[in-house]
Coordinates of C-alpha atoms in Angstrom, one line a residue:
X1 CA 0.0 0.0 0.0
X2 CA 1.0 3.7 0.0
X3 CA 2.4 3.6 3.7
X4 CA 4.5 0.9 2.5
X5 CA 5.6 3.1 -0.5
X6 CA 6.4 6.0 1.8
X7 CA 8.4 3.8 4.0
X8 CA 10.7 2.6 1.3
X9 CA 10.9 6.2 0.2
X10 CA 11.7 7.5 3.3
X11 CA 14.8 4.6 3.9
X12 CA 15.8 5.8 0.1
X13 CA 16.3 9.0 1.4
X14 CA 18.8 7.6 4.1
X15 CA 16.5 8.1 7.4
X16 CA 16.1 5.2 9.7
X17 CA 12.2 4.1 10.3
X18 CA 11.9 3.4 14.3
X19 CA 9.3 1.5 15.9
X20 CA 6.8 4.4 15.2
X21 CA 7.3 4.1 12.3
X22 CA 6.9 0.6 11.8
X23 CA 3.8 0.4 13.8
X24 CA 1.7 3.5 11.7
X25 CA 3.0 1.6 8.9
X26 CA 1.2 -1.8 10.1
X27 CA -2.2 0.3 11.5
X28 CA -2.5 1.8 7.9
X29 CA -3.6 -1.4 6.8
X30 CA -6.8 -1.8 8.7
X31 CA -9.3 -4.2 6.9
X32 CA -7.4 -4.9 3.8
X33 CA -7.4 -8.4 2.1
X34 CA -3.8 -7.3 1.7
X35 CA -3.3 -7.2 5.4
X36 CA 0.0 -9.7 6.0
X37 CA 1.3 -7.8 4.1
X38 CA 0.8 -5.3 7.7
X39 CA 2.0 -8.2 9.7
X40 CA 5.0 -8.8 7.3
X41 CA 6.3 -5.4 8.4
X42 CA 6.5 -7.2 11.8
X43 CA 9.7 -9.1 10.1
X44 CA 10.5 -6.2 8.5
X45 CA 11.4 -4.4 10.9
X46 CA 13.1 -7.4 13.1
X47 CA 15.5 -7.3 9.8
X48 CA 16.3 -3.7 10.2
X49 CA 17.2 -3.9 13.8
X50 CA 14.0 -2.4 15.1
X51 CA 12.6 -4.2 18.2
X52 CA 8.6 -4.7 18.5
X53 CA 7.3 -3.4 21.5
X54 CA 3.7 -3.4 22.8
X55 CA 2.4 -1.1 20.9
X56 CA 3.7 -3.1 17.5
X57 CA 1.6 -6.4 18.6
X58 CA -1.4 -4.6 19.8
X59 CA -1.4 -3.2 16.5
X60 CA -1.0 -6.2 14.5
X61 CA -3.7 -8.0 16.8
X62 CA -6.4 -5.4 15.9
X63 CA -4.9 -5.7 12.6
X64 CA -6.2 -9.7 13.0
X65 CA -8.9 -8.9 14.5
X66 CA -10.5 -6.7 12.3
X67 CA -9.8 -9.2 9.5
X68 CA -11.5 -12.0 11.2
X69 CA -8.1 -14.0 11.7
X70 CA -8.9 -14.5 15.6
X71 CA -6.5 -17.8 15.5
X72 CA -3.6 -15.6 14.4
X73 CA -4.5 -12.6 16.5
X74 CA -3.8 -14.8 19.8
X75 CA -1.2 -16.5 18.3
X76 CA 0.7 -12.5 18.3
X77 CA -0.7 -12.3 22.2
X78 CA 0.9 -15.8 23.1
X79 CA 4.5 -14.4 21.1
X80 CA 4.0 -10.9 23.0
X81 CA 3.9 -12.9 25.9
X82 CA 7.0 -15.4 25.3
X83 CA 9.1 -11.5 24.7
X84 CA 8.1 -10.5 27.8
X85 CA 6.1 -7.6 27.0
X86 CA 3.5 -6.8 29.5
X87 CA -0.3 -6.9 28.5
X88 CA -1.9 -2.7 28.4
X89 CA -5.5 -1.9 29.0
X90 CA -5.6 -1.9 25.2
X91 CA -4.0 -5.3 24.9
X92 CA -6.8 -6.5 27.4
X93 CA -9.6 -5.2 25.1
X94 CA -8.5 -6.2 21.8
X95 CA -8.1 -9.6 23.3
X96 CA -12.3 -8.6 24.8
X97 CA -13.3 -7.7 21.6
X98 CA -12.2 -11.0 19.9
X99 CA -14.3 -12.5 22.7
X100 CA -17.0 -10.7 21.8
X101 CA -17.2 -11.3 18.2
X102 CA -17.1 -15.0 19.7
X103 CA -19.8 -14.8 21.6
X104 CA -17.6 -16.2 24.4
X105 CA -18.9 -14.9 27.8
X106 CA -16.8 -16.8 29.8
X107 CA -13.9 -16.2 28.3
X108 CA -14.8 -12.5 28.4
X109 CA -15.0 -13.1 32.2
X110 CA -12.0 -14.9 32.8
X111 CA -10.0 -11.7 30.8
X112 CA -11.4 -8.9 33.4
X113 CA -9.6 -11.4 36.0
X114 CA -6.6 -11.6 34.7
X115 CA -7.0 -7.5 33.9
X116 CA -7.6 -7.2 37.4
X117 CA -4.4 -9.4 38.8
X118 CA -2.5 -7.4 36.2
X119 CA -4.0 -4.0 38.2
X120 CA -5.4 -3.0 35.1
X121 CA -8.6 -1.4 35.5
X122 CA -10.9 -2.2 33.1
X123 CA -12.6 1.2 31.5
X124 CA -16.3 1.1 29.9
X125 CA -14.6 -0.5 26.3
X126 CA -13.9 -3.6 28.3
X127 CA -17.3 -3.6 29.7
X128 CA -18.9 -3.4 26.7
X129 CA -16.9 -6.1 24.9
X130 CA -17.6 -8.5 27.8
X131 CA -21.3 -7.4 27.8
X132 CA -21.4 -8.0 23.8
X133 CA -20.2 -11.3 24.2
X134 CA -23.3 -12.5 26.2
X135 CA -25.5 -10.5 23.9
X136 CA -24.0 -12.1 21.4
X137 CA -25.0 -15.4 22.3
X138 CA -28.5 -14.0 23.8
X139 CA -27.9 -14.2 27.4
X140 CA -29.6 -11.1 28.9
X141 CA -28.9 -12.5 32.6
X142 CA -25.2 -12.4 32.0
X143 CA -24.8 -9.1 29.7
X144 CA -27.2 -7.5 32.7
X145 CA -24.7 -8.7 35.4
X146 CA -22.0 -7.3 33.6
X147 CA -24.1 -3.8 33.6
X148 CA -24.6 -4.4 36.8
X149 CA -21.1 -4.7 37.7
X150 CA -20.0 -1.3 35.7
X151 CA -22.6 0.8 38.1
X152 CA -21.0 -0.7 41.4
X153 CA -17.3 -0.3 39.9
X154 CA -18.7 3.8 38.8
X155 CA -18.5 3.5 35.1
X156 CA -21.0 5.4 33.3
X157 CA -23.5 3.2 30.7
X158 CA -23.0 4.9 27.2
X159 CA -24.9 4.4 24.0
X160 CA -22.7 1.1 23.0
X161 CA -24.1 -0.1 26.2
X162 CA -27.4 0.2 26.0
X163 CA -27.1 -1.2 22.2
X164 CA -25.3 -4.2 23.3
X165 CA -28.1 -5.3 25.9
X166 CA -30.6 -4.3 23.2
X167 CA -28.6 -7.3 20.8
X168 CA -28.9 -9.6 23.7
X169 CA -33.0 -9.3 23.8
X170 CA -33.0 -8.9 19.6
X171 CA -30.3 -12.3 20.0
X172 CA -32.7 -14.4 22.0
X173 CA -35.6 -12.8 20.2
X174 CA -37.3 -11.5 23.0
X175 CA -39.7 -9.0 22.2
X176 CA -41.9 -8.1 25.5
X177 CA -38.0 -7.9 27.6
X178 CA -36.7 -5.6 24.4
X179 CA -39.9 -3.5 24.8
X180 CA -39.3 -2.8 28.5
X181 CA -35.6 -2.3 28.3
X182 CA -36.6 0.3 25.7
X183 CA -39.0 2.1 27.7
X184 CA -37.0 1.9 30.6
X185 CA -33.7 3.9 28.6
X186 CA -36.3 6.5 27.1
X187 CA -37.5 7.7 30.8
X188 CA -34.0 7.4 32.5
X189 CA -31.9 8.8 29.6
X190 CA -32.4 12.3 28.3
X191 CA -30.4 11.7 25.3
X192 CA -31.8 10.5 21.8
X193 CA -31.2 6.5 21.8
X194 CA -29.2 5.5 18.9
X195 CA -30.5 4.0 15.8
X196 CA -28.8 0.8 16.5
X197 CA -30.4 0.3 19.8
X198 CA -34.3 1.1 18.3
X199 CA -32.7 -1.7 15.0
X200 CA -32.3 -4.3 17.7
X201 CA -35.4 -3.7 19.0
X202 CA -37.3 -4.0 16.2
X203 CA -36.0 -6.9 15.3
X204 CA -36.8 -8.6 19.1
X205 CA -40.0 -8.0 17.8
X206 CA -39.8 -9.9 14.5
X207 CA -41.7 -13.1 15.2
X208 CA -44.8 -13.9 13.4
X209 CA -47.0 -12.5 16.4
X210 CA -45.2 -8.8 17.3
X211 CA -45.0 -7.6 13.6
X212 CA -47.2 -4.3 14.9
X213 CA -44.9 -3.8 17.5
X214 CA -42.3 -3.7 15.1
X215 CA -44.1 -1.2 13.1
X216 CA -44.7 0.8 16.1
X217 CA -41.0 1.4 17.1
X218 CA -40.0 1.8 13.8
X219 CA -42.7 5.0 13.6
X220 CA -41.2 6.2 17.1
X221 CA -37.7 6.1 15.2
X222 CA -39.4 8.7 12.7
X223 CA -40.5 11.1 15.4
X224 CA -37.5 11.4 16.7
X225 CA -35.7 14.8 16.2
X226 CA -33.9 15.0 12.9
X227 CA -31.4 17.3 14.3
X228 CA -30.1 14.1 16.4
X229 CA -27.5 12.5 14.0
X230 CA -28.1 8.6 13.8
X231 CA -31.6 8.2 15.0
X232 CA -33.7 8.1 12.0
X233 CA -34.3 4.6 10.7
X234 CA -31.8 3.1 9.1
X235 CA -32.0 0.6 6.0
X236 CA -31.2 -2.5 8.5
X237 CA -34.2 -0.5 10.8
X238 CA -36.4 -0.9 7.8
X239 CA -35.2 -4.1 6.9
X240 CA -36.1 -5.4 10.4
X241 CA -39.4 -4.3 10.1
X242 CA -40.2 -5.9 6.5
X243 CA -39.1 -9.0 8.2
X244 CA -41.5 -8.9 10.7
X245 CA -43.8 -8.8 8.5
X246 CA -42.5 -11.3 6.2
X247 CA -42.8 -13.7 8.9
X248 CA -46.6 -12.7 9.6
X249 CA -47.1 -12.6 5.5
X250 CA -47.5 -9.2 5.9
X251 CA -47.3 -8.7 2.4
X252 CA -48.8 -4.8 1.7
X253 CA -47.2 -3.7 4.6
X254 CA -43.6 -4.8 3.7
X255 CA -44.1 -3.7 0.3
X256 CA -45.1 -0.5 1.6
X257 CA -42.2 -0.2 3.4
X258 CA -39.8 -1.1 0.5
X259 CA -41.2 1.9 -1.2
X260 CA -41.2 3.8 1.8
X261 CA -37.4 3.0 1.9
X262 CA -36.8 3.7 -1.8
X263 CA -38.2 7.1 -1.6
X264 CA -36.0 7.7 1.3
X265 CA -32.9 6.6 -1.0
X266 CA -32.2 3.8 1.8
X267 CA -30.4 1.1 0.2
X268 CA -32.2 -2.1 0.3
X269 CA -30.2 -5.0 0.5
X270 CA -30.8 -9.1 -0.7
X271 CA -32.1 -10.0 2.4
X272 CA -34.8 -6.8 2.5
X273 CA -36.1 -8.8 -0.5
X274 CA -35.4 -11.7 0.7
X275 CA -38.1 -10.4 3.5
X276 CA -40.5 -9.4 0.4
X277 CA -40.6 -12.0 -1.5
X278 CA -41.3 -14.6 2.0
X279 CA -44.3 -12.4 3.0
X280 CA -45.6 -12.7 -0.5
X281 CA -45.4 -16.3 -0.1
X282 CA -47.1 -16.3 3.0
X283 CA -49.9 -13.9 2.1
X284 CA -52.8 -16.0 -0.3
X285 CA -53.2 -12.5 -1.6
X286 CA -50.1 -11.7 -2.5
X287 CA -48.7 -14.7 -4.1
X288 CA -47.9 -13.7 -7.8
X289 CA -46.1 -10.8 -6.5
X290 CA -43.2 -12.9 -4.7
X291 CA -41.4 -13.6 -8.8
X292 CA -42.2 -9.6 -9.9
X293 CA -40.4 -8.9 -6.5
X294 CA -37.5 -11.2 -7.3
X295 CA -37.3 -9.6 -10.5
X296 CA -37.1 -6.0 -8.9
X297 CA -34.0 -7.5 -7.4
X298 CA -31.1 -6.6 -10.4
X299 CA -33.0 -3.0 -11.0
X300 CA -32.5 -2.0 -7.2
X301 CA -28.3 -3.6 -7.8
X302 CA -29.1 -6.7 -5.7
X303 CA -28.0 -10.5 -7.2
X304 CA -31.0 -12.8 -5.6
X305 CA -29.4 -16.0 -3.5
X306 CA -30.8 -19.7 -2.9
X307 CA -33.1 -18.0 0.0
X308 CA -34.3 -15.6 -2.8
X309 CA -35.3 -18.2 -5.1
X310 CA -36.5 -20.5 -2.7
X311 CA -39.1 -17.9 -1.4
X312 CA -40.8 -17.4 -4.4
X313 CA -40.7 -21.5 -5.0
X314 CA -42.6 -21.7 -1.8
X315 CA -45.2 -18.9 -3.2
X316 CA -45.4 -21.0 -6.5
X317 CA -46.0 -24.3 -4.5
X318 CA -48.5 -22.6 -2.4
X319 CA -50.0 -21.3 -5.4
X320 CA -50.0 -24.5 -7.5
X321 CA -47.6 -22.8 -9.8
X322 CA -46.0 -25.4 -11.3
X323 CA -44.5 -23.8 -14.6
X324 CA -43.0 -21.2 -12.8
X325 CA -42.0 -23.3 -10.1
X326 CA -40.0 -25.8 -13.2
X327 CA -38.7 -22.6 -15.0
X328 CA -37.3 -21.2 -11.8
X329 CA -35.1 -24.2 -11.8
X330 CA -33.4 -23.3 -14.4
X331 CA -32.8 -19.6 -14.0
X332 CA -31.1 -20.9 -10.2
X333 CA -28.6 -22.9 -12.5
X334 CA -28.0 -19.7 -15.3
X335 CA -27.4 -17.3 -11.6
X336 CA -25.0 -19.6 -11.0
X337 CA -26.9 -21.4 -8.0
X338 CA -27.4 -25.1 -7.2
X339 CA -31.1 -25.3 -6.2
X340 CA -31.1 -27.2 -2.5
X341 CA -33.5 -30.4 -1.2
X342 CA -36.0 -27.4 -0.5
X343 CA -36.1 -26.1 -4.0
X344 CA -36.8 -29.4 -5.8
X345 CA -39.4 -30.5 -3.0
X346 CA -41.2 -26.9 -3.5
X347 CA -41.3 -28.0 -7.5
X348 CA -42.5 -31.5 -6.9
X349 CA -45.3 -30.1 -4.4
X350 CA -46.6 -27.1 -6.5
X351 CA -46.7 -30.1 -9.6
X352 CA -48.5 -31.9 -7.0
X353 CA -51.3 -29.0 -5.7
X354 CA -51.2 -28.4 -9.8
X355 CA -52.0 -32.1 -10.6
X356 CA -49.2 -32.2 -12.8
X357 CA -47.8 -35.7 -11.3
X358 CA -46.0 -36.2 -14.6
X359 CA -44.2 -33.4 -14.1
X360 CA -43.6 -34.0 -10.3
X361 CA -42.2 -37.7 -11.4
X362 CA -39.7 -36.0 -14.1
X363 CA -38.7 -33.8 -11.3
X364 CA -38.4 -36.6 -8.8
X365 CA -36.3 -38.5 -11.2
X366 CA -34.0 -35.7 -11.6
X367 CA -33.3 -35.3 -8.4
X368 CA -32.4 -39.4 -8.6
X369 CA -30.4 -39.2 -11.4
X370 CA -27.8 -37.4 -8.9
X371 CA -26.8 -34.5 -12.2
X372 CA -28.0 -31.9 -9.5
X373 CA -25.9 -33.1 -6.6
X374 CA -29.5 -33.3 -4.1
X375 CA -31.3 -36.9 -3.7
X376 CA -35.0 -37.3 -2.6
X377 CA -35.8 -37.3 0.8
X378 CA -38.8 -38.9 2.3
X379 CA -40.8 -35.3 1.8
X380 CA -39.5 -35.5 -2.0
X381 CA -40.9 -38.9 -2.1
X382 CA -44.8 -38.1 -0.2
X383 CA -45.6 -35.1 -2.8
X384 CA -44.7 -37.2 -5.8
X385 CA -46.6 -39.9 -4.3
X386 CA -49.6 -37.6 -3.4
X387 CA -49.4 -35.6 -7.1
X388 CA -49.6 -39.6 -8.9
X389 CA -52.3 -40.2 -6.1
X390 CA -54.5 -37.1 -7.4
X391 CA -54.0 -37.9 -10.3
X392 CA -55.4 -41.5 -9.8
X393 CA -52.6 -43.0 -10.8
X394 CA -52.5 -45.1 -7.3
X395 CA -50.7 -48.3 -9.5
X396 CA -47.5 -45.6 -10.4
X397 CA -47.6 -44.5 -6.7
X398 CA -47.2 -48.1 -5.4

């Protein structure tokens, strides 16, 4: 990169890089697929007499970590270690952060120990990483302990705070706990929650039964102030709320809201219509919109996936769809996708409600004849034999 390029510049020119140097060099790369390249400097600078020091493999760590190389990341801790170089506060919450992104509470837990026999004190950053890691695996009991903990030790709960409980609730899907929580931060705080923390929220609230909840909260999220930066909804905010619906079969509603979101100039993303197209499948009404909403997909820059597809098979098997439901199998293999067990048994069963038990059979033999990579399972097998046995073709069936 170009800190790399100023660095063999500057050693051109006949000045010696010390372990400053070095160590903007490596934090320049930040999430780059070209990041070894960052930890290469590491040897680099070995080569040219300059020494590590804390700073150099905190660096690099972060460097890991923000490249999703956690393996390699404590790897650099362990060598830190074997040098002798003492573990800082930042250290610490690098190490809390990878914890977090794990989802490991307990390992978060253990690391505010050993912070603590080190006489470091941890500071809201490694609160919040230990209280992410429990929301990240949806335990509200333990992310609320560790809240707990920061009010007895005097640490003051900030916005990452509160959005890191919210995840636990949104985690663990918890709608009526989310609600509360929410409630409870908009009487005791006098500042504007984030957008985050109303996105979690909203998605707590995504089951098939608390899709007007979700509507509600993402209309409070509109009446906040627009002069408050970050608390207008969001396209994941929106998103959120379309698949709430999409799980009710809400299907005006989140169609609605896509517009809504277009005329905002939010950026919808695949699953947004991934959201769509499911709440057309699972609204009777709205069933021959799911394959114009797939459609909408390249117009709007999206590239549909196997959940795409498979969302608008289930609309055409619900529908007794059949043709569509065959041609779609083709346009999976020309997008470059290998339709799945659910695919071909969403073909076989809209032949079936269709009566088409030919067509179910040639379907079902497909699958058999192994070209697709997916065998027949026992559900493959009961809609072919129910499409033959409509048909009254009980001697094929048996």
């Amino acid at each position: 990169g170009r800190a790399v390029e100023e660095l063999r510049r500057m050693k051109s020119l006949g000045f010696r890089p010390d372990v400053t140097t070095y160590n903007t060099v490596i934090d320049a790369f930040g999430e780059s697929p070209a990041f070894r390249e960052g930890l290469r400097m590491m040897k680099v600078m070995e080569e040219d007499g300059v020494r590590p020091d804390g700073v150099t493999f905190n660096t690099a760590m972060e460097l890991c970590r923000r490249n999703r190389e956690i393996a390699l990341a404590l790897e650099l801790y362990g060598q830190s270690l074997s040098r002798g170089i003492k573990p800082s506060l930042v250290t610490f919450n690098v190490l809390l952060n990878i914890r977090e992104r794990l989802g490991d509470g307990a390992g978060a837990l253990r690391l505010l120990g050993e912070m603590r026999s080190c006489r470091i004190r941890p500071d809201e950053n490694s609160y919040n990483f230990t209280i992410g890691a429990f929301a990240n695996r949806g335990d509200v009991d333990g992310a609320f302990k560790i809240v707990d903990e920061m009010t007895r030790r005097g640490l003051t709960h900030n916005e990452l705070t509160h959005t890191n409980c919210m995840k636990a609730f949104h985690v663990c899907k918890d709608c009526d706990g989310a609600l509360k929580f929410l409630d409870a931060l908009q009487t005791r705080s006098a500042s504007t929650l984030s957008a985050q923390t109303f996105c979690y929220s909203i998605s707590a609230c995504s089951s098939r039964g608390n899709w007007k909840r979700a509507l509600r909260l993402l209309d409070a999220m509109k009446r906040q102030p627009r002069s408050s930066s970050g608390t207008q909804p969001s396209a994941a905010c929106y998103t959120a709320a379309i698949t709430a619906c999409g799980n009710a079969g809400e299907a005006t509603t989140a169609l609605n809201l896509l517009d809504e979101m277009l005329v905002l100039q939010l950026n919808p993303t695949t699953p947004t219509l991934n959201a769509c197209i499911t709440a057309c499948a699972r609204d009777p009404s709205h069933r021959h919109a799911a394959l114009p909403t797939l459609r909408r997909m390249p117009a709007l820059g999206l590239t549909p996936d196997l959940r795409s597809f498979n969302a608008v098979l289930l609309a055409c098997q619900r529908a007794a769809r059949w043709r569509a439901a065959v041609s779609l199998l083709g346009a999976m293999r020309r997008a470059g996708l290998s339709p799945d067990i659910v695919s071909f048994n969403s073909v076989i069963a809209a032949c079936a409600a269709a009566g088409e038990w030919r067509w179910a059979l040639r379907v079902l033999r497909l699958m058999k004849g192994g070209v697709w990579g997916v065998r027949p399972d026992v559900v493959s097998y009961n809609s072919a034999i129910f499409a033959v046995g409509r048909g009254g073709e009980w001697g094929v069936a048996l």
